[in-house]
Short mmCIF file of C-alpha atoms in Angstrom, two decimals:
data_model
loop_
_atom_site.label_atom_id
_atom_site.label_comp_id
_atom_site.label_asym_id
_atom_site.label_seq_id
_atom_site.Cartn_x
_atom_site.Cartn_y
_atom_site.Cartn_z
CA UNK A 1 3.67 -12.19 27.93
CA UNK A 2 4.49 -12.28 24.45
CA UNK A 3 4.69 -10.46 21.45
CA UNK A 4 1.17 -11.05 20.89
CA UNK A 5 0.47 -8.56 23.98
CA UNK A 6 2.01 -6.03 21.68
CA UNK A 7 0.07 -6.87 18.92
CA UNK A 8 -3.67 -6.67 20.44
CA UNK A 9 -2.21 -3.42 22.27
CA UNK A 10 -2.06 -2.06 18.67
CA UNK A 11 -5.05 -3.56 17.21
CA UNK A 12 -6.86 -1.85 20.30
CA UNK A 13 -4.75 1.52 18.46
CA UNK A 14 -6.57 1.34 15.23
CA UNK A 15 -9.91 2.21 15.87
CA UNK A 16 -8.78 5.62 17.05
CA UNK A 17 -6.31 6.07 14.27
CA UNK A 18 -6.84 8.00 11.09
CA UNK A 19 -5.76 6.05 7.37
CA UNK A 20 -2.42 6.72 7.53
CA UNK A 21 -2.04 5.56 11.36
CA UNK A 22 -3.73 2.52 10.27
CA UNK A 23 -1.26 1.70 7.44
CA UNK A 24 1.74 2.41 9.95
CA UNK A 25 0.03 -0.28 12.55
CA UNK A 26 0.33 -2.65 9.21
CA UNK A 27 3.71 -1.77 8.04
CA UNK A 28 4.62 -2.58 12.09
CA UNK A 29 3.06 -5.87 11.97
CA UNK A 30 3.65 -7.02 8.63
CA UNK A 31 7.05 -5.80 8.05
CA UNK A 32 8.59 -5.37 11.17
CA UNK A 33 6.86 -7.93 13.95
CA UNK A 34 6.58 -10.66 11.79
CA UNK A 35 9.88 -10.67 9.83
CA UNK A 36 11.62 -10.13 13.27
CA UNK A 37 9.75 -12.96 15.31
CA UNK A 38 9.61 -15.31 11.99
CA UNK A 39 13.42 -14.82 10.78
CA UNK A 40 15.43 -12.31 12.63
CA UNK A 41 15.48 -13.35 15.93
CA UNK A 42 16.45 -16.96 14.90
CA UNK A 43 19.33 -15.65 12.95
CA UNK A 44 21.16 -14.20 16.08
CA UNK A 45 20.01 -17.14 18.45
CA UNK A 46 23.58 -18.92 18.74
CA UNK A 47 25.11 -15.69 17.88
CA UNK A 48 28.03 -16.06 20.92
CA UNK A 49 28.33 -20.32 20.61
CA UNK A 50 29.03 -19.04 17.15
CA UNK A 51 31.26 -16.42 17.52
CA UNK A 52 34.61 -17.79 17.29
CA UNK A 53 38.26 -16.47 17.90
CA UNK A 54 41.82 -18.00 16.31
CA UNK A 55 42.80 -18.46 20.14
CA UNK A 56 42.91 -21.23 22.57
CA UNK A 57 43.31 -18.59 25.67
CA UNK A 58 40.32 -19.28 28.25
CA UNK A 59 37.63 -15.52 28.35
CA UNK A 60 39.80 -13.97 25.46
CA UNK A 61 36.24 -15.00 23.42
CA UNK A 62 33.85 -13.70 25.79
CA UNK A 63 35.60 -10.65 26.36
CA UNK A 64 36.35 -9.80 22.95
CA UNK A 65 32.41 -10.61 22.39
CA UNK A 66 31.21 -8.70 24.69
CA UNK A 67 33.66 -5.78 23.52
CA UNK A 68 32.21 -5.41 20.19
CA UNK A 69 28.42 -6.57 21.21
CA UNK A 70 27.78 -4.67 24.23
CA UNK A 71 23.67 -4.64 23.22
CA UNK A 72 22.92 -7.04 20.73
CA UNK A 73 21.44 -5.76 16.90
CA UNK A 74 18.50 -8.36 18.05
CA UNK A 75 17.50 -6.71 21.76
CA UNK A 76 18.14 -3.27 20.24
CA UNK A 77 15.46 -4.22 17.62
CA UNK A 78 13.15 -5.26 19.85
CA UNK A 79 13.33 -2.43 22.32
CA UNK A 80 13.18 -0.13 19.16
CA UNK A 81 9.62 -1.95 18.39
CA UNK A 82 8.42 -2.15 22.28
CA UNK A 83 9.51 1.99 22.32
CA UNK A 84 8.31 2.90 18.71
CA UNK A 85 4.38 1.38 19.61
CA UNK A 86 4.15 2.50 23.43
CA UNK A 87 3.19 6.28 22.21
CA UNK A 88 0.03 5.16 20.73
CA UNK A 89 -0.96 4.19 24.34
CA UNK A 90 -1.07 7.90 25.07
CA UNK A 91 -4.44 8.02 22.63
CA UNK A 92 -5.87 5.02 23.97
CA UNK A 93 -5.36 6.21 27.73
CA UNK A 94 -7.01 9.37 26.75
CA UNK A 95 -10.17 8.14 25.06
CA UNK A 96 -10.62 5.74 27.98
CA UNK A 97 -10.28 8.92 30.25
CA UNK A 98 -13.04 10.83 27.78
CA UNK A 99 -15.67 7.27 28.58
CA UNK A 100 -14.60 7.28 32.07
CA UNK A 101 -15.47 11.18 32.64
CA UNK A 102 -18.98 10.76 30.73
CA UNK A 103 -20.27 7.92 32.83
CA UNK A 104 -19.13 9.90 35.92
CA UNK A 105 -21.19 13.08 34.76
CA UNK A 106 -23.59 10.89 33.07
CA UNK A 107 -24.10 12.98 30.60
CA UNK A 108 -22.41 13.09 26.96
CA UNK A 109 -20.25 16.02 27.23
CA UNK A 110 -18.31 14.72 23.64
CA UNK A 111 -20.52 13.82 20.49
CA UNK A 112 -17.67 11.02 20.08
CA UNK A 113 -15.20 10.22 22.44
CA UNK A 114 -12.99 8.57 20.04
CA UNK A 115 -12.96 11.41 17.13
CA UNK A 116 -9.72 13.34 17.15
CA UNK A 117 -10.34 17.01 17.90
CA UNK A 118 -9.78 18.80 20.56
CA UNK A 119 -7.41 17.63 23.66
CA UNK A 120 -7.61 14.31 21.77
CA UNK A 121 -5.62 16.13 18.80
CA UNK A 122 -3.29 17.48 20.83
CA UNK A 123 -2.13 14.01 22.35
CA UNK A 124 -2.41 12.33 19.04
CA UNK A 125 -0.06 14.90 17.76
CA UNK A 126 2.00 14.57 20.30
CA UNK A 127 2.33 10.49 20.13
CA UNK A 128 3.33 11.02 16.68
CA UNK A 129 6.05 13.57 17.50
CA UNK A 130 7.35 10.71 20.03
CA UNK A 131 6.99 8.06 17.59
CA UNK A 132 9.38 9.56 14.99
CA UNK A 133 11.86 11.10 18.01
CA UNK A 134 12.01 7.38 19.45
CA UNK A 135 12.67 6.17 15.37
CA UNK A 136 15.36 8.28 15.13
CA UNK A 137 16.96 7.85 18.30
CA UNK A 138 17.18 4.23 17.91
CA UNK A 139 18.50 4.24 14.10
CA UNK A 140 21.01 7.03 15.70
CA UNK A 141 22.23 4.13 18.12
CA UNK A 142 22.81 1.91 15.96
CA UNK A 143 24.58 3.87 14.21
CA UNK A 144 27.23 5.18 16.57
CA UNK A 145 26.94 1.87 18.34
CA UNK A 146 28.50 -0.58 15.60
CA UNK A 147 30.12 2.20 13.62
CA UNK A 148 27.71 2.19 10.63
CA UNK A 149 25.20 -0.71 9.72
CA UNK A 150 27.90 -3.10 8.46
CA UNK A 151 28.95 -6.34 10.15
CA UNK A 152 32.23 -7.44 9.55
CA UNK A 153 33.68 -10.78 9.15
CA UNK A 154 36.24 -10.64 11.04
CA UNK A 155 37.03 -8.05 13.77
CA UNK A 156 40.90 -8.06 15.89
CA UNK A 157 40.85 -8.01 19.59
CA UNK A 158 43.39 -7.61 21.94
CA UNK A 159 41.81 -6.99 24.92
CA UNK A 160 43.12 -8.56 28.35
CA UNK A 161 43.05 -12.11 28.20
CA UNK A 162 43.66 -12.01 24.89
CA UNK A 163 47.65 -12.48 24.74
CA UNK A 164 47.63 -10.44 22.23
CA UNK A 165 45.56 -8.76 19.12
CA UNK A 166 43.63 -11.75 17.91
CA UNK A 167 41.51 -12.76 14.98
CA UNK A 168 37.60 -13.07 15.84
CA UNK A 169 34.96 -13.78 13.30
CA UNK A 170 31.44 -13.55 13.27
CA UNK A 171 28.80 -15.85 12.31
CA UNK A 172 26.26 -15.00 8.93
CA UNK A 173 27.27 -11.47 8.89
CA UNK A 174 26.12 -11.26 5.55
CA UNK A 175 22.69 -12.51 6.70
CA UNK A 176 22.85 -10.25 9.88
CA UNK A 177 23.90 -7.60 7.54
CA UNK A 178 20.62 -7.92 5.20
CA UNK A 179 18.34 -7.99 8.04
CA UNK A 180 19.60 -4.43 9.46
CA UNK A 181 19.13 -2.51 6.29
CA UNK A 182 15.67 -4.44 5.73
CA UNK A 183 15.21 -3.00 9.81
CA UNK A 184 16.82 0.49 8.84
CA UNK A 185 14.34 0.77 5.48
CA UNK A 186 11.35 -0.21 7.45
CA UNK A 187 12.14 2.65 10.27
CA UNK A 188 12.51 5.07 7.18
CA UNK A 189 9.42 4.08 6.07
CA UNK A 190 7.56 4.51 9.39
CA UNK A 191 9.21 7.78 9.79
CA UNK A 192 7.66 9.03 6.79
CA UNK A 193 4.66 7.92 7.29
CA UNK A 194 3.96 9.61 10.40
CA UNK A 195 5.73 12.98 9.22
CA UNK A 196 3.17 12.69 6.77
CA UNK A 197 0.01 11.36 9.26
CA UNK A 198 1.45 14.81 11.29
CA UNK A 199 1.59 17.27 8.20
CA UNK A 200 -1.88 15.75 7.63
CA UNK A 201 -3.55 16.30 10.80
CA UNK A 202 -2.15 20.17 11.06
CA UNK A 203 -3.02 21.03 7.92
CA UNK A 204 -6.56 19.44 8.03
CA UNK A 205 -7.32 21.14 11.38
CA UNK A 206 -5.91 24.57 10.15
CA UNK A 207 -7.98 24.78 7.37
CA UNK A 208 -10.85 23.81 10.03
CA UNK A 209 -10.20 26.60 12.29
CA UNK A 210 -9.43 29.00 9.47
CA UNK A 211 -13.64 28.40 8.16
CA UNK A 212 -14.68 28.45 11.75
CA UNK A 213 -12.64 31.70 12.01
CA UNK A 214 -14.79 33.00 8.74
CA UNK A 215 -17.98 31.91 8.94
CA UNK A 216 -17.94 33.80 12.76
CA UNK A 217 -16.71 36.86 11.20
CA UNK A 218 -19.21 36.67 8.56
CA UNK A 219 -21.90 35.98 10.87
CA UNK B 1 2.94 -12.24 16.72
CA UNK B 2 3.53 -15.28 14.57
CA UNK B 3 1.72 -16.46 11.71
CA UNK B 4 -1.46 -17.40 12.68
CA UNK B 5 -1.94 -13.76 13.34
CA UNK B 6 -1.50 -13.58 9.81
CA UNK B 7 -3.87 -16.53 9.42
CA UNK B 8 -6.04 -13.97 11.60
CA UNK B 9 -5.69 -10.71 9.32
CA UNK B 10 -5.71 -12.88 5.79
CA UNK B 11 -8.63 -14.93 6.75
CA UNK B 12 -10.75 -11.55 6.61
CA UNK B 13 -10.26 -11.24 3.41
CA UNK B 14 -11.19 -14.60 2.09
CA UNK B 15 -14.91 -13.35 2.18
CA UNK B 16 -14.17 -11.25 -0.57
CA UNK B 17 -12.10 -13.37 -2.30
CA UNK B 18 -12.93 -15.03 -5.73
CA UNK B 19 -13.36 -19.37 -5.46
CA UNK B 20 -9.55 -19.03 -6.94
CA UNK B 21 -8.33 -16.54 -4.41
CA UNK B 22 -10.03 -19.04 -1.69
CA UNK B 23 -8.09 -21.55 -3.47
CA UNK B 24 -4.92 -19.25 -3.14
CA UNK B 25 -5.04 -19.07 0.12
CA UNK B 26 -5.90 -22.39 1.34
CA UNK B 27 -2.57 -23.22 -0.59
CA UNK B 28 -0.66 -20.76 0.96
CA UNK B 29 -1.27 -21.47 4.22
CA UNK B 30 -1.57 -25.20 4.23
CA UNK B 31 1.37 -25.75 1.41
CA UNK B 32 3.73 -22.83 2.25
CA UNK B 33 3.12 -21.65 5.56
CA UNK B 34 2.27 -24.54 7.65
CA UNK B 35 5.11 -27.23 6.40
CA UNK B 36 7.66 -23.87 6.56
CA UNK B 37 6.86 -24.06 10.36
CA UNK B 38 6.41 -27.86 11.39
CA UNK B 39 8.53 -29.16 8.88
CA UNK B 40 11.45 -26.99 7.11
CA UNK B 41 12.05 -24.82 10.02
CA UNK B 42 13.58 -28.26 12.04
CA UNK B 43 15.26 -29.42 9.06
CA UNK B 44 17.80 -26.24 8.58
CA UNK B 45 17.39 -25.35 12.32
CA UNK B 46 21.09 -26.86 12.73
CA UNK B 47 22.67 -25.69 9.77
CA UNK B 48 25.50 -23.50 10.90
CA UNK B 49 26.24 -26.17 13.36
CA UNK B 50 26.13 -29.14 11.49
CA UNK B 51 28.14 -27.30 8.65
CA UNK B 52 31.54 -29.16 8.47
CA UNK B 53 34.64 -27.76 7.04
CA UNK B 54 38.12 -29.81 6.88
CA UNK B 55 39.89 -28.10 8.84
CA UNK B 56 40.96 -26.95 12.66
CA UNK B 57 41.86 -23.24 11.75
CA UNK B 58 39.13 -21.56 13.83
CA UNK B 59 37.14 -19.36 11.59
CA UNK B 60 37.39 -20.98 8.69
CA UNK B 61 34.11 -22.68 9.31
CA UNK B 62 32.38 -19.43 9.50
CA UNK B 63 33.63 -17.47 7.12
CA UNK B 64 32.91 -20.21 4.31
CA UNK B 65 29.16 -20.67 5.65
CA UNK B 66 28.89 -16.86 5.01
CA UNK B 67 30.43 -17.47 1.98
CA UNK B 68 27.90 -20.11 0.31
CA UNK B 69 25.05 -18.78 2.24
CA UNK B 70 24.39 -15.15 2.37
CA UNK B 71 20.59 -15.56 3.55
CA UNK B 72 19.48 -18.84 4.65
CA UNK B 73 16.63 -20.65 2.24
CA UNK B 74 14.26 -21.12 5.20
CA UNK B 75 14.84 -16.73 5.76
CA UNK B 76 14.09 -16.25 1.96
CA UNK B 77 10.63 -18.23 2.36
CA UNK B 78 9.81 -16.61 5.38
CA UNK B 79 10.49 -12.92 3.57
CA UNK B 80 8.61 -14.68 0.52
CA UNK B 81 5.63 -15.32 2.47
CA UNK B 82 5.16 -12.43 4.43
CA UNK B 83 5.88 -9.87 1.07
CA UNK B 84 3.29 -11.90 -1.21
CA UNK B 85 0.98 -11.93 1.94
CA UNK B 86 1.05 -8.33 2.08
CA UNK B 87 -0.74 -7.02 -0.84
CA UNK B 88 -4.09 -8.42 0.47
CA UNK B 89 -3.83 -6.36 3.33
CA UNK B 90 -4.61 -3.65 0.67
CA UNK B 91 -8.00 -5.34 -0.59
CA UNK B 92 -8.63 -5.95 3.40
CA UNK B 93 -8.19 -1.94 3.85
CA UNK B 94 -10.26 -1.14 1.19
CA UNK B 95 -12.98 -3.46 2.44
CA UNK B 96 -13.00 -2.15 5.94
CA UNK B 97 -12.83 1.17 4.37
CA UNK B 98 -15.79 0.70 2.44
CA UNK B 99 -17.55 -0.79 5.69
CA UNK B 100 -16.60 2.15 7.54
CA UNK B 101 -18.70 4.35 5.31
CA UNK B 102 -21.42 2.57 5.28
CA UNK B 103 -21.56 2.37 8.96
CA UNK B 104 -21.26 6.25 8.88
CA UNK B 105 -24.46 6.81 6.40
CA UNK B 106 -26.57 4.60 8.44
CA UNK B 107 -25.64 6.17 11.90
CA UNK B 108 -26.25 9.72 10.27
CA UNK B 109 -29.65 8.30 9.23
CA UNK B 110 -29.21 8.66 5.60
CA UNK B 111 -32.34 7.40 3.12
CA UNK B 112 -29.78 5.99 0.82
CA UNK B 113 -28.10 2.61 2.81
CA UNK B 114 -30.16 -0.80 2.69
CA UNK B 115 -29.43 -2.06 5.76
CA UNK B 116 -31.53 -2.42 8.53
CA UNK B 117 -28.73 -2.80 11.39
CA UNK B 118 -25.11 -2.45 11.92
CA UNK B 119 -24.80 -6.11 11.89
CA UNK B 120 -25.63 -6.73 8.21
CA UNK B 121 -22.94 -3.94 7.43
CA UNK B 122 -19.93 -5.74 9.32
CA UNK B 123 -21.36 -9.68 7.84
CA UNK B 124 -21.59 -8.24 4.26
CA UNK B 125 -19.59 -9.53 1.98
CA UNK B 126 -18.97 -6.97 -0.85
CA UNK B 127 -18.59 -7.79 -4.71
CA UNK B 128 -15.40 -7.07 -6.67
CA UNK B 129 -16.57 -4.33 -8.80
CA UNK B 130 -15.64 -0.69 -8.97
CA UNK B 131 -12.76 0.74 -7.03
CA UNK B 132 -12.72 -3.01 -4.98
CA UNK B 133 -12.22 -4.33 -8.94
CA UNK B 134 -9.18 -2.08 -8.79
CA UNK B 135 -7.94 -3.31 -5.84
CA UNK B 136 -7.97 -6.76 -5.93
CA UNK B 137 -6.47 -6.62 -9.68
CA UNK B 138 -3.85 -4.70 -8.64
CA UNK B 139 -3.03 -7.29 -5.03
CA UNK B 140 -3.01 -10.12 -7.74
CA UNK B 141 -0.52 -8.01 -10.08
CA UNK B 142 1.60 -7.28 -7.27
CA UNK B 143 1.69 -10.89 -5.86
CA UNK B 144 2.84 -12.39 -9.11
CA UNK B 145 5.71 -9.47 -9.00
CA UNK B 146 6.72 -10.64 -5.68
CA UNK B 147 7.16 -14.45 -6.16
CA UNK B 148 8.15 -14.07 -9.45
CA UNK B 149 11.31 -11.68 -8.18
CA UNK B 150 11.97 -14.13 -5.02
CA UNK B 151 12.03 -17.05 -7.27
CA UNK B 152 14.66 -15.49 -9.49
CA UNK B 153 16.61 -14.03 -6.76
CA UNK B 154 16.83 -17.51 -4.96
CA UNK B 155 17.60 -19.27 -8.46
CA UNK B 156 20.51 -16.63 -8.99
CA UNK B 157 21.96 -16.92 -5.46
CA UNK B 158 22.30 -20.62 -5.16
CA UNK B 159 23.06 -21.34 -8.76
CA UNK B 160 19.91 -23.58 -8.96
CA UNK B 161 17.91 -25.60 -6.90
CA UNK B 162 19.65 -28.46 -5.97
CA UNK B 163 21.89 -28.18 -2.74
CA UNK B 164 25.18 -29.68 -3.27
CA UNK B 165 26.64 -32.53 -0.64
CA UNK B 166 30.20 -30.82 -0.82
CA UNK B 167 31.36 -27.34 -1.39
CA UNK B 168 35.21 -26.49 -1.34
CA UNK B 169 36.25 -22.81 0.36
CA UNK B 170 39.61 -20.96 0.22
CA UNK B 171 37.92 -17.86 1.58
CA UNK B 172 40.80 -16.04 4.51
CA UNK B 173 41.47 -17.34 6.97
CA UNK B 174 41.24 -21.09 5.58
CA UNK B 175 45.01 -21.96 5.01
CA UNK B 176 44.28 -23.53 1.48
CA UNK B 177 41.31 -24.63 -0.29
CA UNK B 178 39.02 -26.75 2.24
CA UNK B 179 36.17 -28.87 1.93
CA UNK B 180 33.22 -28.21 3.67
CA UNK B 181 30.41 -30.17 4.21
CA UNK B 182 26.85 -29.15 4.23
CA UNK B 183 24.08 -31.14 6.63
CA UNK B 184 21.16 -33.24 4.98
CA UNK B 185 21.73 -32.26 1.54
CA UNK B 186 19.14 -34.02 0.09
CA UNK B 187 16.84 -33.49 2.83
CA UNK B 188 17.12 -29.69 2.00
CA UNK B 189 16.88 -30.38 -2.15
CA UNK B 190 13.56 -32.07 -1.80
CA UNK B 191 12.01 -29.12 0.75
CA UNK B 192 13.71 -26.82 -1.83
CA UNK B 193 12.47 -28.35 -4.75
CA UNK B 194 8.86 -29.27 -2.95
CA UNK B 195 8.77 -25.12 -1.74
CA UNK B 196 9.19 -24.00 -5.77
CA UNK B 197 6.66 -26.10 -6.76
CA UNK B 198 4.37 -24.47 -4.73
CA UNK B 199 5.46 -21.05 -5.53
CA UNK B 200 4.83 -21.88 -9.16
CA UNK B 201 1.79 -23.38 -8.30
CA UNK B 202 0.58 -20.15 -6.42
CA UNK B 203 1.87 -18.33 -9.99
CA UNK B 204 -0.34 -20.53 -12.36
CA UNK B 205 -3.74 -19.62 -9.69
CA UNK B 206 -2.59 -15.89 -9.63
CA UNK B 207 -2.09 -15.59 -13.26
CA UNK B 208 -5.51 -17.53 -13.71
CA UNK B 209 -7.37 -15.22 -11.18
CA UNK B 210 -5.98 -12.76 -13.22
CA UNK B 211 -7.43 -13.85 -16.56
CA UNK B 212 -11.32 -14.10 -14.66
CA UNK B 213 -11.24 -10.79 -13.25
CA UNK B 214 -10.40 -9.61 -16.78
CA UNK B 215 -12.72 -11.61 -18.84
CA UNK B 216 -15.59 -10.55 -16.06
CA UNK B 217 -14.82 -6.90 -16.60
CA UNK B 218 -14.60 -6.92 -20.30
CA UNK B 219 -18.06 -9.23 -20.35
CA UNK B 220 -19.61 -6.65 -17.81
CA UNK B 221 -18.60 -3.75 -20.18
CA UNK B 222 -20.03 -4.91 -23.43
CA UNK B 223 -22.94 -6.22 -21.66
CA UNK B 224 -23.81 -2.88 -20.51
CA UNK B 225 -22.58 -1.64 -23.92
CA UNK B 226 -25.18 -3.70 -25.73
CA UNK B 227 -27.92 -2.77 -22.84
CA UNK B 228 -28.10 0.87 -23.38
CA UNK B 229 -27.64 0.36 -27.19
CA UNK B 230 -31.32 -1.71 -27.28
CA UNK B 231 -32.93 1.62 -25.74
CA UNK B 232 -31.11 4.19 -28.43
CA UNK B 233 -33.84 7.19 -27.67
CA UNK B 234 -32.76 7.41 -23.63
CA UNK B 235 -30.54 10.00 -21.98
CA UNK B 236 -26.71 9.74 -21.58
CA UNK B 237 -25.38 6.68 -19.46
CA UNK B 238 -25.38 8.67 -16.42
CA UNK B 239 -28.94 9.70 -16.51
CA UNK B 240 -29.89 6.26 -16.57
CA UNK B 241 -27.74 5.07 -13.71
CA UNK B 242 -29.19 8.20 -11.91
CA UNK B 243 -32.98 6.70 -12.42
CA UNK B 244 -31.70 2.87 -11.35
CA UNK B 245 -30.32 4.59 -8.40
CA UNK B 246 -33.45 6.44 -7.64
CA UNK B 247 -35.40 3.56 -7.96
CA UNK B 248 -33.19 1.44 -5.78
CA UNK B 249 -33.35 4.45 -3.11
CA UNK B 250 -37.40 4.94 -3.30
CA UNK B 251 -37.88 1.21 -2.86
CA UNK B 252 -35.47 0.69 -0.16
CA UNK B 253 -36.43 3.53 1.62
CA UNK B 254 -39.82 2.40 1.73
CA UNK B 255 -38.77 -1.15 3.38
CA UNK B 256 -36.59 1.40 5.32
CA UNK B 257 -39.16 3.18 6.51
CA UNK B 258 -41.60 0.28 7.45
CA UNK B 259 -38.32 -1.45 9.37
CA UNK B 260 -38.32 1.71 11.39
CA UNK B 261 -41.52 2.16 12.14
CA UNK B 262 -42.29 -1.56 13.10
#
């Protein structure tokens, strides 16, 4: 079980996605799988061997680690991406329920199970409205959780062991730092495009229902 | 995810690809890609920890690595690769896109596709011309923008290319000015050195891809150009395409017609 799970989970996603859905899958893989398996997540491998405090005191550094890193950027990243693509599911489960109901009746009671109208709409719309909510939930965490997306150099701790307030730094937090405003841009980016996939898909079905609506009342 | 699913997604496109962009690629992955995982990844693998500073004040080390190395070389390739990798995603959407549609005429039935199954649609390889021309220019235009701004960026953050032995820090909390030592120095210069040779390398095919496409277009233009001026007494340009098209749909409807029926 790997990332590449992930990955054919969303490739399985694209046939049932319209353009825009389709460029969000390749803004995930491109800019936010890949960058994070390639170069984040070695970047905050030694991140507590390298976290080091001006203190000879035995647990003053784990405690004062584990005090100011209480989820790590790197696992909060990665639940943001395992989160951000599980809604998609939701369209996948339901086309496999449209298949599953035709072969029961055997009969075609859709003219194609994978086009988005209908029911299928509905829970496409919906996936997207989760999609975004998850987005900004996570960005919201890291926000409040590290006070802002800056990493410090050095942060003072004076938390029992510590004897008393004590100078900690932390390793490539100018590194760290570039990686969570490349991570914060590309959530921006996904948000917008599925506020726009979501404006598209009302407004496209709207107009649909509006020349149904008129061509009956002409009729 | 790693990067032979980007092997996966790129090698798509090298259907479409000119003989340079082929060329391109093969580089890429064999010259960039390939010795960035088996061979530079291992050599700066322990550089925070091989990183030596002159000193016992704890912190010192750290803050002076930060210091000298605000993004690690080996993290600059890696965001290199995958941003000059990118824009041939767009020539791979607007290939599947174009497959897509042709899928959709033949299922509806339509007189006007050439194809006798679905198939010959997905193994077609399309030419660059039209909107595809478009494309593809524009990948190559924004591929040259990309290395072009990484190389500069990683020539204006490490004052050069060369990786010096010895670097001396008075950064806080180091008591006065320390020396720090950096791990495999030279090691690191030649991968350096080896890594913007290929980037320039990858420049020179880009920028020579760049020249074809043109010169094809511009021949392709006046050749037309001097077609329709040998028949001066025909209709406007359009009308003629119109009739090639017609012809091209009443032939290949007729071998559409016999496929069907046979």
């Amino acid at each position: 079980m790997s990332w590449a799970f992930l990955r054919d989970l969303l490739s399985g996603v694209n046939k049932y996605s319209t353009g825009i859905g389709r460029i969000w899958i390749a803004v995930v893989f491109m800019f936010r799988l890949l960058v994070y398996v390639a170069a984040a997540e070695n970047i905050w491998k030694h991140e507590h061997d390298e976290f080091e405090c001006n203190i000879k005191q035995p647990g003053c550094e784990n405690v004062c680690f584990d005090h100011f890193f209480p989820v790590s950027h790197i696992r909060l990243w990665a639940l943001q991406l395992i989160m951000v693509s599980t809604p998609s599911l939701l369209v996948v489960f339901h086309v496999a329920y449209r298949e599953n109901r035709e072969k029961h009746h055997n009969q075609k009671l859709y003219k194609n199970p994978g086009k988005i109208d209908g029911g299928l709409l509905c829970t496409y719309l919906i996936s997207l409205i989760l999609k975004t909510g998850l987005e900004i939930v996570f960005l919201v965490l890291f926000y409040k959780l590290y006070n802002g997306f800056k990493i410090p150099r050095l942060v003072k701790c004076d938390i029992k062991p510590c004897p008393n307030i004590v100078d900690c730094y932390i390793s490539k937090p100018t590194e760290k730092m570039i990686f969570l405003y490349f991570l914060v841009a590309t959530s921006c980016l996904c948000i917008i495009l599925n506020l726009s996939e979501l404006s598209y898909l009302i407004f496209k079905y709207s107009i649909k229902c509006y020349l149904k609506r008129h061509v009956k009342k002409q009729q | 995810m790693d990067w032979g699913a980007l092997h996966t997604i790129l090698g798509g496109v090298n259907k479409h690809s000119t003989s340079i962009g082929k060329i391109w690629l093969t580089v890429l992955f064999i010259f960039r890609i390939m010795i960035l995982v088996v061979a530079a990844e291992r050599v700066w693998g322990d550089e925070q920890h091989d990183f030596v500073c002159n000193t016992l004040q704890p912190g010192c080390r750290n803050v002076c690595y930060d210091h000298f190395f605000p993004i690690s070389h080996i993290r600059l390739w890696a965001l290199q690769l995958i941003f000059v990798s990118t824009p041939a995603l767009l020539v791979a959407m607007h290939v599947a896109y174009r497959r897509h549609e042709k899928k959709r005429q033949f299922r509806k039935g339509d007189q006007k596709c050439e194809f006798k199954d679905i198939e010959e649609i997905r193994k077609q390889r399309f030419r660059i011309e039209g909107s595809l021309w478009w494309t593809y220019t524009s990948s190559i235009f924004f591929r040259l923008i990309f290395e072009a701004v990484f190389m500069y960026a990683f020539y204006f953050m490490y004052d050069g290319f060369r990786m010096p032995r010895l670097m001396k820090c008075n950064a806080w909390p180091c008591p006065n000015t320390v020396d720090c030592f950096v791990s495999r120095p030279t090691e690191k210069t030649v991968f350096t050195i080896f890594m913007i040779a290929v980037s320039s390398i990858c420049i020179l095919l880009n920028v020579a891809e760049l020249c074809y496409l043109l010169t094809k277009f511009f021949l392709r233009r006046s050749k037309k150009a001097g077609n329709s001026k040998q028949q001066p007494n025909h209709e406007n340009k359009e009308e003629t395409k119109q009739n090639e098209m017609n012809e091209l749909i009443s032939d290949s409807c007729q071998n559409t017609v016999i496929g069907f029926s046979s």
